[in-house]
mmCIF file of C-alpha atoms and ligand atoms in Angstrom:
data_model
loop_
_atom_site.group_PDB
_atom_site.id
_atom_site.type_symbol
_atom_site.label_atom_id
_atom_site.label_comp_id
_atom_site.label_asym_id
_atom_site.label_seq_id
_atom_site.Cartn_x
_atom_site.Cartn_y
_atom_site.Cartn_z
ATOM 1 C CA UNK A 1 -66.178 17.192 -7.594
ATOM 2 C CA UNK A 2 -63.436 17.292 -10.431
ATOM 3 C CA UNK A 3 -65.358 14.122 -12.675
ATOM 4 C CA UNK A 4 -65.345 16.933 -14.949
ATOM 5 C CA UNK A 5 -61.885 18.497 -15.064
ATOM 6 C CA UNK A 6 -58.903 17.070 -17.655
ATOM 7 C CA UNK A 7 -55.855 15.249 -15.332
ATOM 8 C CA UNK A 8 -52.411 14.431 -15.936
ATOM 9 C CA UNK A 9 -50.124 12.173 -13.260
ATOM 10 C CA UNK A 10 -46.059 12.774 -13.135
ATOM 11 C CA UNK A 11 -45.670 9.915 -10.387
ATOM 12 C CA UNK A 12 -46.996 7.513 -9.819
ATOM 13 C CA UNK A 13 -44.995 3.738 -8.968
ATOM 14 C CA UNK A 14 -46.791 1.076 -11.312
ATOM 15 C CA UNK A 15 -46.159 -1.848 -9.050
ATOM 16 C CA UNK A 16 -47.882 0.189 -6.522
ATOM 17 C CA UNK A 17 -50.990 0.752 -8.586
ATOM 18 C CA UNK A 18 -51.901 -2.557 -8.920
ATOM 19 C CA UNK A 19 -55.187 -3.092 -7.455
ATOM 20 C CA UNK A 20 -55.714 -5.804 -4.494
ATOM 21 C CA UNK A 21 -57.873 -7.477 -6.861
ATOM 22 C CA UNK A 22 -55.509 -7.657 -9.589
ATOM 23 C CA UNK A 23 -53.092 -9.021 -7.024
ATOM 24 C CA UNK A 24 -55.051 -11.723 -5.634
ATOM 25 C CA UNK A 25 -55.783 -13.098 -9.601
ATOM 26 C CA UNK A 26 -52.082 -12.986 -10.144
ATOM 27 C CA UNK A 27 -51.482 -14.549 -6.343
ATOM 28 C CA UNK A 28 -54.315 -17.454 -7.778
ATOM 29 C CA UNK A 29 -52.308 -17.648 -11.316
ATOM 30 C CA UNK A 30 -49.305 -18.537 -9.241
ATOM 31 C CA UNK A 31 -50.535 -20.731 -6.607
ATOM 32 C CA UNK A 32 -48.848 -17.931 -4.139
ATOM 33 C CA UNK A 33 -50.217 -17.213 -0.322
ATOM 34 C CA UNK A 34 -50.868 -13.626 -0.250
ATOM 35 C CA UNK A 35 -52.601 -13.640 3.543
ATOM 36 C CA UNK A 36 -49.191 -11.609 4.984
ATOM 37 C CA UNK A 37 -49.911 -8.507 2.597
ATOM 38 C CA UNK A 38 -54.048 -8.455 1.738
ATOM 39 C CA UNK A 39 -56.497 -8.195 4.638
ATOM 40 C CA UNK A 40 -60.322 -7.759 2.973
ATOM 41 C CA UNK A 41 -59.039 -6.483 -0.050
ATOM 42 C CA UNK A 42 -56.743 -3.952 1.027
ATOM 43 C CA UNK A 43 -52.775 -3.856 1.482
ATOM 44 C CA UNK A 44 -51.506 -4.465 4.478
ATOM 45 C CA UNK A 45 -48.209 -2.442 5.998
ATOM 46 C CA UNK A 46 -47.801 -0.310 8.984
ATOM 47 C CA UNK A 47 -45.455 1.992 8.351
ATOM 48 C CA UNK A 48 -42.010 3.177 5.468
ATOM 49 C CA UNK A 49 -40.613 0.029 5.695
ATOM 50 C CA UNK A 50 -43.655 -2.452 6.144
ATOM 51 C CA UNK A 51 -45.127 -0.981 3.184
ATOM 52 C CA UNK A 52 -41.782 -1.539 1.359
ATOM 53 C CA UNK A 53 -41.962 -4.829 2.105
ATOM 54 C CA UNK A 54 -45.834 -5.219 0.945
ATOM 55 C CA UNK A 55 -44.581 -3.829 -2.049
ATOM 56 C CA UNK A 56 -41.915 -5.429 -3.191
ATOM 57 C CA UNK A 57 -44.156 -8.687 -2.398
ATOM 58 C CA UNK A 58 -47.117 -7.711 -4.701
ATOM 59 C CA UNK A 59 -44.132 -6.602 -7.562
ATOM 60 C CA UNK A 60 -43.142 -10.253 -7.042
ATOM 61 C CA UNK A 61 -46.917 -11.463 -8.866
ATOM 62 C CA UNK A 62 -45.971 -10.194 -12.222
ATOM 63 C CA UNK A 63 -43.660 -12.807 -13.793
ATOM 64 C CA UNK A 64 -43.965 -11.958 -17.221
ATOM 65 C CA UNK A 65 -44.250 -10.121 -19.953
ATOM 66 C CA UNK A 66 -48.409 -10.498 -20.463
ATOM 67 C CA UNK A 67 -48.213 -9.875 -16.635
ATOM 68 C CA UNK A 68 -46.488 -6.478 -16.485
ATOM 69 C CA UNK A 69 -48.718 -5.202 -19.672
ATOM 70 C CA UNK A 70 -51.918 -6.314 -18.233
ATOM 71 C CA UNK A 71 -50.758 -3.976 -15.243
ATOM 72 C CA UNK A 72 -49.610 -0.989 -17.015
ATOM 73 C CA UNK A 73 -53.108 -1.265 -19.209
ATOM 74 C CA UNK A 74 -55.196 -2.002 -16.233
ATOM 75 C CA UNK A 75 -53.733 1.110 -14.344
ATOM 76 C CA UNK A 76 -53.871 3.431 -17.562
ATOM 77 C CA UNK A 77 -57.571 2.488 -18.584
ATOM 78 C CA UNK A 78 -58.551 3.647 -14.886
ATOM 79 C CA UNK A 79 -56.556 6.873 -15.181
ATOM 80 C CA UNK A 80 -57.762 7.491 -18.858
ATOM 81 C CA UNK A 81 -61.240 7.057 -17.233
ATOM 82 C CA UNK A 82 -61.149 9.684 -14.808
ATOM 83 C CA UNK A 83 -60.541 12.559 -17.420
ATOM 84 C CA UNK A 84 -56.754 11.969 -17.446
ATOM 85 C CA UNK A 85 -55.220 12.444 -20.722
ATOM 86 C CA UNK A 86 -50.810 11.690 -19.456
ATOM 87 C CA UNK A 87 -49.588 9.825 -16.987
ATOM 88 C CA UNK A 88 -45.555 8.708 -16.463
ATOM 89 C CA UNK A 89 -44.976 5.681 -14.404
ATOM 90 C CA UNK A 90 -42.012 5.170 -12.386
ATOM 91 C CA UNK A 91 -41.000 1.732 -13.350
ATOM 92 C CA UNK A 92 -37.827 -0.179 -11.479
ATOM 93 C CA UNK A 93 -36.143 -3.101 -13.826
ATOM 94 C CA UNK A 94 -34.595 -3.945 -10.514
ATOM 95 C CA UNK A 95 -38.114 -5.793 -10.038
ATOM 96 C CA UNK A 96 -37.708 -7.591 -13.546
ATOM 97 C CA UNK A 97 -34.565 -8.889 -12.629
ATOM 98 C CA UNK A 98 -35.382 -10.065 -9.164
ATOM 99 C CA UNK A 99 -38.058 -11.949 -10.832
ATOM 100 C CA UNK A 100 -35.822 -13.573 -13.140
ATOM 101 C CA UNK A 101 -38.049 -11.858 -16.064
ATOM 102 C CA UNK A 102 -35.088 -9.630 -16.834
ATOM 103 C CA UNK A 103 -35.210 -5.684 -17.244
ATOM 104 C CA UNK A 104 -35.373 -5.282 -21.015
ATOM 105 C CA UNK A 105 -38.774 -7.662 -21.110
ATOM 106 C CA UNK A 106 -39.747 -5.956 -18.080
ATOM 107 C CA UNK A 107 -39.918 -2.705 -20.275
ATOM 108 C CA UNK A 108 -41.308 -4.604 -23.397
ATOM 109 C CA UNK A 109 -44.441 -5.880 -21.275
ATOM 110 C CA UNK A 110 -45.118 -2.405 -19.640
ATOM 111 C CA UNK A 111 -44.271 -0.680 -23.163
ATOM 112 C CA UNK A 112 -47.427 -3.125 -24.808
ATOM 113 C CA UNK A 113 -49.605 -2.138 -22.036
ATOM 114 C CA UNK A 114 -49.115 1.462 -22.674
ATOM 115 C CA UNK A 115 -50.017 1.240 -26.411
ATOM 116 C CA UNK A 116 -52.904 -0.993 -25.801
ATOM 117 C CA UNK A 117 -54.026 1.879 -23.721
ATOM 118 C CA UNK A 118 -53.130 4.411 -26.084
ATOM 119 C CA UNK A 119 -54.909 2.682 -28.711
ATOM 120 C CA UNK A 120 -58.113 1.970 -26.412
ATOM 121 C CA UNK A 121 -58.304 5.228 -25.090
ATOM 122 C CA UNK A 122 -55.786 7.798 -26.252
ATOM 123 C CA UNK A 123 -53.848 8.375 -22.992
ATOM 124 C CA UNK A 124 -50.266 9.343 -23.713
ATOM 125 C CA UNK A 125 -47.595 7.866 -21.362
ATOM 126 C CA UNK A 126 -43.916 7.251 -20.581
ATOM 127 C CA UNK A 127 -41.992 5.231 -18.359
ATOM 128 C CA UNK A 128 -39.401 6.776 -15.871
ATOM 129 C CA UNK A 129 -36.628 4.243 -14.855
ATOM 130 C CA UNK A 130 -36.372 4.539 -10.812
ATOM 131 C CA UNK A 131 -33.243 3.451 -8.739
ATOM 132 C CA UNK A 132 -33.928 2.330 -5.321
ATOM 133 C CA UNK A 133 -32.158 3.967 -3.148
ATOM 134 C CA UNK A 134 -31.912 1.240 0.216
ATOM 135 C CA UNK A 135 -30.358 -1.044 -2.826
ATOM 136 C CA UNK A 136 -27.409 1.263 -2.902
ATOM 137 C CA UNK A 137 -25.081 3.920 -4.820
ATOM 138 C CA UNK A 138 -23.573 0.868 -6.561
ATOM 139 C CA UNK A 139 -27.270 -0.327 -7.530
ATOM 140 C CA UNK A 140 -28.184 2.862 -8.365
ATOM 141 C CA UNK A 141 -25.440 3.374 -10.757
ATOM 142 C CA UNK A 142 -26.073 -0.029 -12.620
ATOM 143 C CA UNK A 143 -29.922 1.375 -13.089
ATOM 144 C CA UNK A 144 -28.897 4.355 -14.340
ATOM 145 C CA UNK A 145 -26.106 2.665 -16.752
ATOM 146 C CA UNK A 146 -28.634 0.850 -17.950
ATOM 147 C CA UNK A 147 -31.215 3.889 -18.252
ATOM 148 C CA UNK A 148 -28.993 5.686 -20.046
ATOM 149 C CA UNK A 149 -28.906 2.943 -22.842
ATOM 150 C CA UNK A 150 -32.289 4.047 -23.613
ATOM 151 C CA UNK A 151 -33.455 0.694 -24.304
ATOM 152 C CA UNK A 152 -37.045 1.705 -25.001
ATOM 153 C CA UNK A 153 -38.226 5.138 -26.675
ATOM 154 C CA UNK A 154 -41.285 5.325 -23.914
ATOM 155 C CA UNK A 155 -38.224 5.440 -21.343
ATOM 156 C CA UNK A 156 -38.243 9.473 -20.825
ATOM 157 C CA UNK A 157 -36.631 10.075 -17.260
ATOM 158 C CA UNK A 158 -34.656 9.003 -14.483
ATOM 159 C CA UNK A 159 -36.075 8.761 -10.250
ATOM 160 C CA UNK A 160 -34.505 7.775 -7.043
ATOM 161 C CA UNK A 161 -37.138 6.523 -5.120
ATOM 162 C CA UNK A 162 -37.195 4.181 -1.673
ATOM 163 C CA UNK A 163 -35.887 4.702 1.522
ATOM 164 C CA UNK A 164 -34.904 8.606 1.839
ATOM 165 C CA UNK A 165 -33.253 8.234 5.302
ATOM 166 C CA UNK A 166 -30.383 5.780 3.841
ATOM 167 C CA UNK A 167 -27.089 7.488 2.336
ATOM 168 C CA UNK A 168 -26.701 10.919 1.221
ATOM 169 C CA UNK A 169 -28.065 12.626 -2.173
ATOM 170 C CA UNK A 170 -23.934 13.048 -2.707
ATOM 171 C CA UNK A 171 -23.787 9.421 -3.113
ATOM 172 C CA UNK A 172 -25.972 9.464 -6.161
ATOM 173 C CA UNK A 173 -24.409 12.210 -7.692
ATOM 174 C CA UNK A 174 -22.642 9.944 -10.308
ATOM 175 C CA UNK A 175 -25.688 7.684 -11.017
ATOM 176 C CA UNK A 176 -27.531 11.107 -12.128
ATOM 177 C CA UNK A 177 -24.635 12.598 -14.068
ATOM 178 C CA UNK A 178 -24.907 9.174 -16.365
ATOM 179 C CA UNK A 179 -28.719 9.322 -16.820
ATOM 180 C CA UNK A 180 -28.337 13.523 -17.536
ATOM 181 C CA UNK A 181 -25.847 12.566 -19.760
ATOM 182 C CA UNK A 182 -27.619 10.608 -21.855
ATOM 183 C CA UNK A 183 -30.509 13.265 -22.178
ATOM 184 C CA UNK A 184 -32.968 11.816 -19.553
ATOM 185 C CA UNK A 185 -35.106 14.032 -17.463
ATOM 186 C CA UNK A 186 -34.491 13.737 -13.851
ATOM 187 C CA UNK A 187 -36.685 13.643 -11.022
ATOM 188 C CA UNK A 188 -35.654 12.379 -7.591
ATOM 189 C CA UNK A 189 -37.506 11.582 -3.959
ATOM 190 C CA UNK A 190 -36.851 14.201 -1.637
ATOM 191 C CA UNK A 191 -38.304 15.967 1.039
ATOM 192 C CA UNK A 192 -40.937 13.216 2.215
ATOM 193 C CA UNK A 193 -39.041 10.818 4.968
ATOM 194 C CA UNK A 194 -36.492 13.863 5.260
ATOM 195 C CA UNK A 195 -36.742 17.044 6.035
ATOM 196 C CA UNK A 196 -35.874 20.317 4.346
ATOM 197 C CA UNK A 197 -32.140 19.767 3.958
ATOM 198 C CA UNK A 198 -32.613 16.175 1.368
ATOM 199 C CA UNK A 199 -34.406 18.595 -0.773
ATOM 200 C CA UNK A 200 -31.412 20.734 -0.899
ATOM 201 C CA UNK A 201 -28.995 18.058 -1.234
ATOM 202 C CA UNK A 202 -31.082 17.033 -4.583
ATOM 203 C CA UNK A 203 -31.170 20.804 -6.037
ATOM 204 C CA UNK A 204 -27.174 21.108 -5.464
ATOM 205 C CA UNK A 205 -25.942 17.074 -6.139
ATOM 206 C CA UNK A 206 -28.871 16.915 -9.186
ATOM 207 C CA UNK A 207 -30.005 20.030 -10.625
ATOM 208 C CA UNK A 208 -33.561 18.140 -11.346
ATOM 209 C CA UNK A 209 -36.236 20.073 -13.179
ATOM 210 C CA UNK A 210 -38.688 18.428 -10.838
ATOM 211 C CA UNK A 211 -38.667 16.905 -6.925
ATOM 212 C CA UNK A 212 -41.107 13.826 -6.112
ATOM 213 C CA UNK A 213 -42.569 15.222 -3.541
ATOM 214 C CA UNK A 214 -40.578 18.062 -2.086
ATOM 215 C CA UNK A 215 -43.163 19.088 0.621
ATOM 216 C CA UNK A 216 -40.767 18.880 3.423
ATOM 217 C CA UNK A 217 -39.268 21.976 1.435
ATOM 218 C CA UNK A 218 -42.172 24.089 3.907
ATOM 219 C CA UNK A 219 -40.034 23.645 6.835
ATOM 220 C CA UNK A 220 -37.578 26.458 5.533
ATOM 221 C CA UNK A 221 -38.887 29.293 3.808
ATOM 222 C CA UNK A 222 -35.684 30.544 1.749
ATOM 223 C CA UNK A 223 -35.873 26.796 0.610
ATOM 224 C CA UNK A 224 -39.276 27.435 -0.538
ATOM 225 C CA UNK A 225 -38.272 30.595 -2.427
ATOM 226 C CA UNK A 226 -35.401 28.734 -4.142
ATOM 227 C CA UNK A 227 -37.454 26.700 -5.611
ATOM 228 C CA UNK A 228 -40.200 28.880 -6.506
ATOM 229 C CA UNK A 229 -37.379 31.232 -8.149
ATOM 230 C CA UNK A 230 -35.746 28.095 -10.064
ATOM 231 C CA UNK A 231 -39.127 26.976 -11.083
ATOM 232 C CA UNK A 232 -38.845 23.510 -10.234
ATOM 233 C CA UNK A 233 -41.540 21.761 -10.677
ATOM 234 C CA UNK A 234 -43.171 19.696 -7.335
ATOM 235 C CA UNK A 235 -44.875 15.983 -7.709
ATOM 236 C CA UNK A 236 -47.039 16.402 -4.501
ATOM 237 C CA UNK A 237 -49.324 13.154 -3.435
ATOM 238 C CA UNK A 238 -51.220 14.520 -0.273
ATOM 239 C CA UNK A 239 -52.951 10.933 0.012
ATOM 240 C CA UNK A 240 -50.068 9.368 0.429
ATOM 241 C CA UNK A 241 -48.334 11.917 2.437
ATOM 242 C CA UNK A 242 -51.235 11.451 4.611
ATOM 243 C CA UNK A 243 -51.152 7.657 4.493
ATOM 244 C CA UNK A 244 -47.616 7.694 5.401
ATOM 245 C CA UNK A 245 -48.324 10.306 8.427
ATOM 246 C CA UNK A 246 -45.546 12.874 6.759
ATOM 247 C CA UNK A 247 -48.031 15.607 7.736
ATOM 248 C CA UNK A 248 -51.162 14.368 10.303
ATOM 249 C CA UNK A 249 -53.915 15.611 8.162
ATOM 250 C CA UNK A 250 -55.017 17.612 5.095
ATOM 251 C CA UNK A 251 -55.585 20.715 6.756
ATOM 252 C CA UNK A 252 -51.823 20.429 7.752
ATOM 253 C CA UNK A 253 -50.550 19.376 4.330
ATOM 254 C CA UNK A 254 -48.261 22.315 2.794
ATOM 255 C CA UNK A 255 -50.170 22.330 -0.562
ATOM 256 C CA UNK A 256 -51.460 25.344 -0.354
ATOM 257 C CA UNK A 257 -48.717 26.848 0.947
ATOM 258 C CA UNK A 258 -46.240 25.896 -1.291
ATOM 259 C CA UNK A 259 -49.117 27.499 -4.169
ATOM 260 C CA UNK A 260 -49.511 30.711 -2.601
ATOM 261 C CA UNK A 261 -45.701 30.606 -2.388
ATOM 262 C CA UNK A 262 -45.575 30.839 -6.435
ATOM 263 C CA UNK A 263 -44.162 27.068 -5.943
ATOM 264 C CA UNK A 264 -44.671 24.885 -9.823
ATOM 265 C CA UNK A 265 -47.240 21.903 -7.956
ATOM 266 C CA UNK A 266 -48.547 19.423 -9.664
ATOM 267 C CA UNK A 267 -51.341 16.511 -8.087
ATOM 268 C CA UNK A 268 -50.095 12.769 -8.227
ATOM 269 C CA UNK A 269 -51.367 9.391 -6.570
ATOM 270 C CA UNK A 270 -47.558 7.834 -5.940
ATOM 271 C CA UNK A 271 -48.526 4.350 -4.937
ATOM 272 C CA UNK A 272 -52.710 4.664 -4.673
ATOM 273 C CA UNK A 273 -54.405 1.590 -3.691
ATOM 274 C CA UNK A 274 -51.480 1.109 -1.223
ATOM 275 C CA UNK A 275 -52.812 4.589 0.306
ATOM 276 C CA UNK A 276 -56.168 4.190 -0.559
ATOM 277 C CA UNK A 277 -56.455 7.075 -3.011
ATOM 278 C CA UNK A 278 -56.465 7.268 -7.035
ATOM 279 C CA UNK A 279 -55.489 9.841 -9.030
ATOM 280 C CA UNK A 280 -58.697 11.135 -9.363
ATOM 281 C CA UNK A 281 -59.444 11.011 -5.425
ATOM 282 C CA UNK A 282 -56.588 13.344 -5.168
ATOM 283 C CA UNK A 283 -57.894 15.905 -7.913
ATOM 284 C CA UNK A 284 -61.090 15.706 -5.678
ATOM 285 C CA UNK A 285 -59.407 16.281 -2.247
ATOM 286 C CA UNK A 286 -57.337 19.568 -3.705
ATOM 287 C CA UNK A 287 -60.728 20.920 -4.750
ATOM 288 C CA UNK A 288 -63.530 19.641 -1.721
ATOM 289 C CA UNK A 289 -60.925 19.570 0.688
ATOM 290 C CA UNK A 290 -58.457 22.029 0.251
ATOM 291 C CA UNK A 291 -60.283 24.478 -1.334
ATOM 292 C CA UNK A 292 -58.791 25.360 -4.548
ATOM 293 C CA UNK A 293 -60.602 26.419 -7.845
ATOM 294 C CA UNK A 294 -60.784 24.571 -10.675
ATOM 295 C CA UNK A 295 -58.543 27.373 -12.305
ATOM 296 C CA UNK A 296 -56.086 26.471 -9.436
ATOM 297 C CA UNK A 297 -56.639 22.840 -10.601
ATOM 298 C CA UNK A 298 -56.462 22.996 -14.266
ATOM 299 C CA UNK A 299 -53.019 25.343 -13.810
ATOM 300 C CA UNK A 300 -51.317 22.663 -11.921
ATOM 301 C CA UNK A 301 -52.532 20.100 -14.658
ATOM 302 C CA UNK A 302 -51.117 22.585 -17.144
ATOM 303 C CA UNK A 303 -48.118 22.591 -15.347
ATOM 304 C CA UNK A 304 -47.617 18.620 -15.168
ATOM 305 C CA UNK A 305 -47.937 18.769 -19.040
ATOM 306 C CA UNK A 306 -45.147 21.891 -19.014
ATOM 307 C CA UNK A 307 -43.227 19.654 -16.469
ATOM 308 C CA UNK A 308 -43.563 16.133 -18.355
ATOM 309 C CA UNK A 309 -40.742 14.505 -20.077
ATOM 310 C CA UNK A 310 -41.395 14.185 -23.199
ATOM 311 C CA UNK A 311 -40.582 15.581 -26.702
ATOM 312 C CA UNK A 312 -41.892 19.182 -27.667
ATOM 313 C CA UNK A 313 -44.761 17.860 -30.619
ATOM 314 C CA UNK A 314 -46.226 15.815 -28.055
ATOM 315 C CA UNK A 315 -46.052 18.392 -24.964
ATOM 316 C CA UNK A 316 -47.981 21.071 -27.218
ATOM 317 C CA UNK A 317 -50.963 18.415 -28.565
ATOM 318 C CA UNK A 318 -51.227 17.389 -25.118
ATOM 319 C CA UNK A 319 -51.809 21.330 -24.468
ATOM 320 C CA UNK A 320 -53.718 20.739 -27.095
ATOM 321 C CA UNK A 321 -56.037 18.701 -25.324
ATOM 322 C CA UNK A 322 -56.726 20.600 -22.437
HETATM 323 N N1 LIG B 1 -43.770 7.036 -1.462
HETATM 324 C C1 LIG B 1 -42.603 6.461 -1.783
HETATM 325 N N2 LIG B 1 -41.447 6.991 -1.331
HETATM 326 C C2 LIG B 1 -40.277 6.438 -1.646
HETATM 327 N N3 LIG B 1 -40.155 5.345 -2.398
HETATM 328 C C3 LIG B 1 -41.271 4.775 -2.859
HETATM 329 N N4 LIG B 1 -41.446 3.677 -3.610
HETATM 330 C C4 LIG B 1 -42.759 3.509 -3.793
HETATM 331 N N5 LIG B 1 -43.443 4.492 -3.167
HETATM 332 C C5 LIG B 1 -42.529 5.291 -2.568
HETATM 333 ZN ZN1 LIG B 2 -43.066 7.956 -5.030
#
């Protein structure tokens, strides 16, 4: 068990951590029918796309301000809970706007929730801005325009997340170049729908300091060296790996390889009620399932706090705090 061991998340999507229960109170608030996407109490999807859609329909319950901070405190409380002293969220103003709520109260409400957390439990956070890829270069680069305005101090980074099979990393080449320009940290998905050669793509089109998830890197071993040698930094969620059948079971999952390999790896829950994990489910399955030592453990939580985006004072009390 890891009840016991300090945590710290680098990805996980906050839409996707709402719990069923949380969406069937705002489904009630809203007079909404939520029978197509919660079967007894769990989300219901099949596969990349049917969860995409069971997504973006449980996103579509938070209509507000109040809403999106009860969410962000809700999820942080949990985390803060389990041991886990940082978390980022990926957060996607695309939602706010689809809602009508708009993308600057969009960050306002999840900014609240993240002090009220702060101030309830101490848990540091920030909020990385995600483009959605299946939306589009053009989307993309109207995400990161308005990233790079750096609305909100919380806002720390820049992702590309959604459907990894659509377009090319090239075609997102200019939305990053805005969103480095402007001093963000980047992060992108690669290496989970695709194989080895997306991850690639985002080292030579990005130059990110990190990959969300990257684990498709194991299918070509100079790849791995790269970026053990460049010491980028890996956001790896076996759970949802798992859920998502990218690899068929944990004792398939390239974890441990990637480790031994000298690859940076770092434990994250991505979307975790969707795939029936948490973050600290996931700290428990790299330790009772996998194998590895707390040592092993506590380095790759080290590393998340080396990896996180966020100003030098705060990375070295959060050191601090381990
Ligand atoms: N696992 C995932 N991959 C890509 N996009 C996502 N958006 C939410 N979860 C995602
Ligand atoms: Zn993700």
């Amino acid at each position: 068990m890891t009840a016991h061991l300090k945590k710290a998340e680098l990805h996980c999507h906050i839409e996707g951590a709402t719990p069923p229960e949380l969406a069937l109170l705002q489904a009630e608030k809203y007079g909404l029918d939520t029978s197509e996407i919660i079967a007894d109490r769990a989300y219901v999807w099949a596969d990349f796309t049917s969860f995409v859609k069971c997504y973006d329909a449980v996103a579509s319950l938070f209509r507000t301000q109040e809403d999106y901070a009860l969410l962000a405190e809700t999820y942080l409380t949990e985390l803060a809970e389990a041991g886990t002293i940082y978390s980022e969220i990926i957060v996607s103003p695309d939602h706010g706007n689809t809602i009508g709520l708009g993308a600057d109260a969009y960050l306002e409400g999840l900014a609240a929730g993240m002090e009220a957390a702060k101030a309830k439990t101490g848990i540091e956070s920030r909020m990385l801005i995600t483009g959605i890829r299946h939306l589009g270069p053009e989307s993309v680069v109207r995400t990161a325009e308005f990233a790079a305005k750096r609305e909100h101090a919380l806002v720390t980074g820049f992702n590309l997340a959604g459907e990894e099979r659509m377009h090319s990393v090239a075609d997102f080449a200019r939305a990053f170049d805005i969103v480095r320009d402007a001093g963000l940290g980047l992060t992108i998905h690669a290496g989970e729908l695709s194989g080895a050669f997306s991850v690639r793509d985002a080292l030579n089109h990005v130059r990110p300091s990190r990959i969300s998830h990257g684990v498709r890197a194991i299918e070509d071993a100079d790849l791995v060296k790269r970026i053990a040698d460049e010491r980028v930094v890996l956001e790896v969620c076996p759970g949802s790996n798992i859920s998502l059948q990218v690899f068929p079971d944990f004792g398939s999952h390239p974890l441990r390889a990637l480790h031994e390999a000298g690859v940076r790896v770092t434990l994250n829950s991505d979307d975790p009620p969707f795939f029936h994990t948490s973050l600290a489910q996931e700290y428990d399955i790299a330790s009772s399932v996998m194998g590895f030592e707390d040592d092993d453990i506590n380095g790759m939580t080290r590393t998340a706090i080396e990896a996180a985006f966020v100003d030098e004072a705060t990375r070295q009390a959060l050191i601090s705090r381990l």
